Tab-separated table of C-alpha atoms in Angstrom:
chain	number	residue	atom	x	y	z
A	4	MET	CA	0.503	1.913	-24.805
A	5	ASP	CA	2.603	1.972	-22.009
A	6	GLY	CA	6.308	3.410	-22.347
A	7	VAL	CA	8.408	6.321	-22.259
A	8	THR	CA	6.719	9.769	-23.706
A	9	VAL	CA	7.986	13.395	-23.655
A	10	ASN	CA	5.681	13.649	-20.510
A	11	GLY	CA	7.252	10.805	-18.439
A	12	VAL	CA	6.795	6.868	-18.189
A	13	ARG	CA	3.505	5.113	-18.381
A	14	GLY	CA	3.733	1.625	-16.785
A	15	SER	CA	0.887	-0.791	-15.427
A	16	ALA	CA	0.678	-4.350	-14.036
A	17	ARG	CA	-2.355	-6.617	-13.491
A	18	ILE	CA	-2.666	-9.738	-11.230
A	19	VAL	CA	-5.626	-11.833	-10.876
A	20	ALA	CA	-5.934	-14.819	-8.271
A	21	ARG	CA	-8.307	-17.539	-8.629
A	22	ALA	CA	-9.102	-20.706	-6.609
A	23	ASP	CA	-7.397	-23.707	-8.523
A	24	GLY	CA	-9.775	-26.398	-7.213
A	25	ARG	CA	-7.381	-28.107	-5.551
A	26	GLY	CA	-6.662	-26.064	-2.599
A	27	GLY	CA	-4.512	-23.758	-3.961
A	28	THR	CA	-4.258	-20.397	-5.872
A	29	ALA	CA	-3.927	-19.959	-9.649
A	30	LEU	CA	-2.704	-16.755	-11.276
A	31	PRO	CA	-4.484	-16.782	-14.344
A	32	VAL	CA	-2.956	-13.077	-15.113
A	33	LEU	CA	0.164	-11.947	-13.931
A	34	ASP	CA	1.071	-9.065	-16.689
A	35	GLY	CA	3.525	-6.019	-16.352
A	36	GLU	CA	4.288	-3.307	-18.866
A	37	GLY	CA	7.125	-0.729	-18.592
A	38	PRO	CA	8.458	-0.324	-15.178
A	39	LEU	CA	6.499	-2.875	-13.173
A	40	ALA	CA	7.147	-6.594	-13.278
A	41	PRO	CA	5.250	-8.949	-11.264
A	42	ARG	CA	7.233	-12.182	-10.668
A	43	ARG	CA	5.488	-15.375	-9.070
A	44	THR	CA	7.525	-16.843	-6.080
A	45	ARG	CA	7.033	-19.988	-4.039
A	46	SER	CA	3.538	-20.532	-2.585
A	47	ALA	CA	3.037	-20.941	0.944
A	48	GLY	CA	-0.022	-23.506	1.307
A	49	ALA	CA	-3.047	-22.348	-0.321
A	50	GLU	CA	-1.429	-18.969	-0.493
A	51	ALA	CA	-0.080	-17.785	-3.982
A	52	ARG	CA	2.846	-15.269	-3.536
A	53	VAL	CA	4.004	-12.385	-5.844
A	54	MET	CA	6.820	-9.947	-6.072
A	55	VAL	CA	6.470	-7.138	-8.104
A	56	VAL	CA	10.008	-5.902	-9.402
A	57	GLY	CA	10.780	-2.176	-10.421
A	58	ALA	CA	12.516	-2.557	-14.106
A	59	MET	CA	13.911	1.149	-13.578
A	60	SER	CA	14.076	3.865	-11.371
A	61	GLY	CA	10.976	6.138	-10.373
A	62	PRO	CA	8.813	7.061	-10.198
A	63	LEU	CA	9.866	10.381	-11.844
A	64	GLY	CA	8.105	13.271	-12.466
A	65	GLY	CA	5.655	13.177	-14.954
A	66	ASP	CA	5.483	9.253	-14.614
A	67	ARG	CA	2.307	7.167	-14.213
A	68	PHE	CA	2.022	4.021	-13.004
A	69	THR	CA	-1.021	1.771	-12.346
A	70	LEU	CA	-0.767	-1.595	-10.479
A	71	ALA	CA	-4.429	-3.452	-9.988
A	72	ALA	CA	-5.056	-6.868	-8.298
A	73	ARG	CA	-7.943	-8.921	-8.183
A	74	VAL	CA	-8.631	-11.637	-5.828
A	75	GLU	CA	-11.654	-14.185	-6.703
A	76	GLU	CA	-13.753	-16.344	-4.289
A	77	GLY	CA	-11.795	-18.818	-2.479
A	78	ALA	CA	-8.538	-17.520	-3.764
A	79	ARG	CA	-5.541	-16.335	-1.423
A	80	LEU	CA	-2.937	-13.894	-2.281
A	81	HIS	CA	0.171	-12.676	-0.496
A	82	VAL	CA	1.593	-9.273	-2.756
A	83	GLY	CA	5.342	-7.821	-1.552
A	84	SER	CA	8.093	-5.860	-3.574
A	85	ALA	CA	11.149	-6.475	-4.352
A	86	ALA	CA	12.728	-3.227	-3.091
A	87	ALA	CA	11.793	0.182	-1.621
A	88	THR	CA	9.983	2.805	-4.283
A	89	LEU	CA	12.101	5.542	-4.589
A	90	ALA	CA	10.240	9.026	-6.050
A	91	LEU	CA	12.718	11.175	-7.707
A	92	PRO	CA	12.493	14.301	-9.441
A	93	GLY	CA	12.329	14.278	-13.356
A	94	GLN	CA	13.092	15.912	-16.584
A	95	ALA	CA	9.449	15.894	-17.326
A	96	LYS	CA	7.357	18.653	-15.761
A	97	GLY	CA	4.469	17.801	-13.251
A	98	GLU	CA	3.730	15.236	-10.283
A	99	ALA	CA	4.194	11.707	-10.442
A	100	ARG	CA	1.360	9.343	-9.910
A	101	TYR	CA	0.913	5.653	-8.685
A	102	ASP	CA	-2.358	4.423	-8.623
A	103	VAL	CA	-3.298	1.054	-7.053
A	104	ARG	CA	-6.604	-0.912	-7.184
A	105	LEU	CA	-7.224	-3.674	-5.074
A	106	ASP	CA	-10.614	-5.898	-5.511
A	107	VAL	CA	-11.030	-8.673	-3.024
A	108	ALA	CA	-14.212	-11.098	-3.622
A	109	ALA	CA	-16.089	-12.900	-0.549
A	110	GLY	CA	-14.141	-15.669	1.062
A	111	ALA	CA	-11.092	-14.546	-0.618
A	112	GLU	CA	-7.948	-13.035	1.271
A	113	LEU	CA	-5.148	-10.508	0.120
A	114	HIS	CA	-2.134	-9.624	2.154
A	115	TRP	CA	-0.989	-6.522	0.242
A	116	LEU	CA	2.629	-5.766	1.610
A	117	PRO	CA	4.915	-3.588	-0.378
A	118	GLU	CA	8.166	-2.273	0.863
A	119	GLN	CA	8.633	1.399	1.862
A	120	LEU	CA	7.892	4.213	-0.371
A	121	ILE	CA	10.596	6.712	-0.303
A	122	SER	CA	9.882	10.190	-1.034
A	123	ALA	CA	13.622	11.986	-2.245
A	124	SER	CA	14.647	15.796	-2.099
A	125	GLY	CA	13.140	17.618	-5.226
A	126	SER	CA	10.115	14.634	-5.823
A	127	ASP	CA	6.608	15.287	-6.270
A	128	LEU	CA	4.342	12.193	-6.073
A	129	ARG	CA	0.786	11.447	-5.687
A	130	VAL	CA	-0.042	8.193	-4.579
A	131	THR	CA	-3.920	6.901	-4.552
A	132	THR	CA	-4.669	3.394	-3.067
A	133	ARG	CA	-8.349	2.313	-3.168
A	134	ALA	CA	-9.171	-1.638	-2.020
A	135	ASP	CA	-12.932	-2.559	-2.348
A	136	LEU	CA	-13.721	-5.789	-0.567
A	137	ALA	CA	-17.074	-7.796	-0.532
A	138	ALA	CA	-18.592	-8.609	2.631
A	139	GLY	CA	-16.555	-11.719	4.197
A	140	ALA	CA	-13.284	-11.068	2.503
A	141	ARG	CA	-10.209	-10.751	4.617
A	142	PHE	CA	-7.576	-8.240	4.034
A	143	VAL	CA	-4.159	-6.916	5.071
A	144	LEU	CA	-2.580	-3.974	3.791
A	145	ARG	CA	0.639	-1.977	4.767
A	146	GLU	CA	1.908	1.351	3.933
A	147	GLU	CA	5.023	3.016	4.872
A	148	GLN	CA	6.510	6.448	3.820
A	149	VAL	CA	9.725	7.619	4.531
A	150	LEU	CA	10.257	11.503	3.849
A	151	GLY	CA	13.577	12.039	2.502
A	152	ARG	CA	16.838	9.682	2.235
A	153	ALA	CA	19.687	10.031	4.970
A	154	GLY	CA	20.626	13.496	5.687
A	155	GLU	CA	18.182	15.294	3.182
A	156	PRO	CA	14.776	16.810	3.249
A	157	PRO	CA	11.806	15.253	1.786
A	158	GLY	CA	9.849	15.830	-1.530
A	159	ARG	CA	6.400	16.428	-2.093
A	160	LEU	CA	4.536	13.478	-1.178
A	161	THR	CA	0.713	13.005	-1.462
A	162	SER	CA	-0.899	9.723	-0.298
A	163	ARG	CA	-4.725	9.176	-0.270
A	164	LEU	CA	-5.791	5.601	1.009
A	165	THR	CA	-9.585	4.429	0.622
A	166	VAL	CA	-10.915	1.030	1.680
A	167	ARG	CA	-14.596	0.095	0.941
A	168	VAL	CA	-16.264	-3.131	2.605
A	169	ALA	CA	-19.452	-4.384	1.257
A	170	GLY	CA	-20.028	-1.294	-0.527
A	171	ARG	CA	-19.339	0.853	2.358
A	172	THR	CA	-16.505	3.405	2.648
A	173	VAL	CA	-14.685	2.329	6.524
A	174	LEU	CA	-11.712	4.582	5.579
A	175	ASP	CA	-10.806	7.306	3.497
A	176	GLN	CA	-7.673	9.512	4.562
A	177	GLU	CA	-5.125	11.636	3.034
A	178	LEU	CA	-1.772	12.820	4.360
A	179	ALA	CA	0.278	15.267	2.583
A	180	CYS	CA	3.800	16.410	3.448
A	181	GLY	CA	6.984	18.124	2.098
A	182	PRO	CA	7.341	21.321	0.282
A	183	GLY	CA	3.846	23.043	-0.616
A	184	ALA	CA	1.859	20.480	1.709
A	185	PRO	CA	-0.910	22.372	4.193
A	186	GLY	CA	0.974	23.576	7.027
A	187	GLY	CA	1.171	21.682	10.127
A	188	TRP	CA	2.113	18.643	8.437
A	189	ASP	CA	5.603	18.438	10.440
A	190	GLY	CA	3.868	19.478	13.835
A	191	PRO	CA	3.057	17.778	17.063
A	192	ALA	CA	-0.373	16.904	15.749
A	193	VAL	CA	1.189	14.936	12.695
A	194	LEU	CA	4.487	14.048	12.417
A	195	SER	CA	6.175	15.681	15.144
A	196	GLY	CA	9.545	15.733	13.420
A	197	CYS	CA	9.402	11.999	12.479
A	198	ARG	CA	10.399	10.977	9.041
A	199	ALA	CA	8.745	7.969	8.752
A	200	VAL	CA	4.844	7.107	8.751
A	201	GLY	CA	2.786	3.928	8.046
A	202	GLN	CA	-0.410	2.581	8.760
A	203	LEU	CA	-1.900	-1.197	8.626
A	204	VAL	CA	-5.347	-1.942	7.603
A	205	VAL	CA	-6.755	-5.287	8.567
A	206	VAL	CA	-10.091	-6.466	7.663
A	207	ARG	CA	-11.682	-10.014	9.157
A	208	PRO	CA	-14.999	-10.775	9.293
A	209	GLU	CA	-15.187	-11.620	12.956
A	210	PHE	CA	-14.244	-8.109	13.668
A	211	ALA	CA	-17.906	-7.009	12.948
A	212	GLN	CA	-19.337	-9.182	16.161
A	213	ALA	CA	-15.908	-8.225	18.090
A	214	PRO	CA	-14.172	-5.004	17.190
A	215	VAL	CA	-10.931	-4.374	18.380
A	216	ALA	CA	-10.235	-2.134	21.370
A	217	GLU	CA	-9.146	1.347	20.721
A	218	ARG	CA	-5.623	1.837	22.429
A	219	MET	CA	-2.053	3.127	22.288
A	220	LEU	CA	0.398	0.706	21.215
A	221	GLY	CA	3.253	2.721	22.935
A	222	GLU	CA	4.166	6.192	22.412
A	223	CYS	CA	4.233	6.206	18.428
A	224	ALA	CA	1.448	4.061	17.356
A	225	SER	CA	-2.426	3.821	17.883
A	226	LEU	CA	-5.049	0.993	17.241
A	227	VAL	CA	-8.438	1.752	16.323
A	228	PRO	CA	-11.569	0.101	15.218
A	229	LEU	CA	-13.321	1.132	11.859
A	230	ALA	CA	-16.846	1.051	10.833
A	231	GLY	CA	-17.469	-2.308	9.953
A	232	PRO	CA	-15.250	-5.450	10.255
A	233	ALA	CA	-11.878	-3.587	10.201
A	234	ALA	CA	-8.937	-1.932	12.218
A	235	LEU	CA	-6.543	0.755	11.527
A	236	VAL	CA	-2.954	0.859	13.219
A	237	THR	CA	-1.043	4.136	12.346
A	238	ALA	CA	2.441	4.573	13.403
A	239	VAL	CA	5.248	7.350	13.335
A	240	ALA	CA	9.249	6.724	13.800
A	241	PRO	CA	12.387	8.226	13.298
A	242	ASP	CA	13.290	5.783	10.427
A	243	ALA	CA	12.029	3.178	8.500
A	244	LEU	CA	13.492	0.333	10.431
A	245	ARG	CA	11.792	0.979	13.523
A	246	LEU	CA	8.609	1.956	12.002
A	247	ARG	CA	8.533	-1.760	10.356
A	248	GLY	CA	9.289	-2.894	13.757
A	249	LEU	CA	6.197	-1.053	15.038
A	250	LEU	CA	3.814	-2.097	12.393
A	251	ASP	CA	4.807	-5.954	12.463
A	252	GLU	CA	4.492	-5.750	16.331
A	253	ALA	CA	0.892	-4.513	15.918
A	254	LEU	CA	-0.040	-7.077	13.261
A	255	ALA	CA	1.487	-9.814	15.584
A	256	GLY	CA	-0.577	-8.611	18.359
A	257	LEU	CA	-3.850	-8.991	16.002
A	258	GLY	CA	-2.977	-12.730	15.820
């Protein structure tokens, strides 16, 4: 059962989106337990929209959060969050974990656009995001990590992102930052002193025949094609506001 334990808080949420047969998208499953509360907001055409609301601070040390979404054939879903996620130190020992699992069927579309994850000083958080897409699925994912609040050093943050299309892995990467992370994370080959880092993954069937061209997007962002019908934008910036601007501009450039 989800809730508070001596080892931290357990929380989970599930979202299922399904075509309603009338050109729209229904949400037959929209459940949240513990600190994760998904709420339906005003739809936009055929697209259902969900906002994930955090019911308490965290994740803290020892917490375990799980968030899963499945988009079935013909459905369109847009998921955001009401506020940034703030990783904080807690009384329980050990790292906190936040696991996200996304499944998108053929002919379905998912936009996964949460707000930033902020790694506060003294925190220890491991985030894993796995997206499994069928052939013909459409997908946009944005991840943004901010290392420390204003004027403080970051906590320990480990983030792994895996994307599979039609059973084939097109992206599997891990970034570790902060105290105890492998050396070089803040060096010129990685963050180079920046405190905000993010990526944008875009999967579209048309990219299989016409891959994006690899190029720099200014001095702090790059666009590269991935194996299969996918593209990756990676960006670093001094702060969250400028990072969001870089990623928004890159997504607009992709059409």
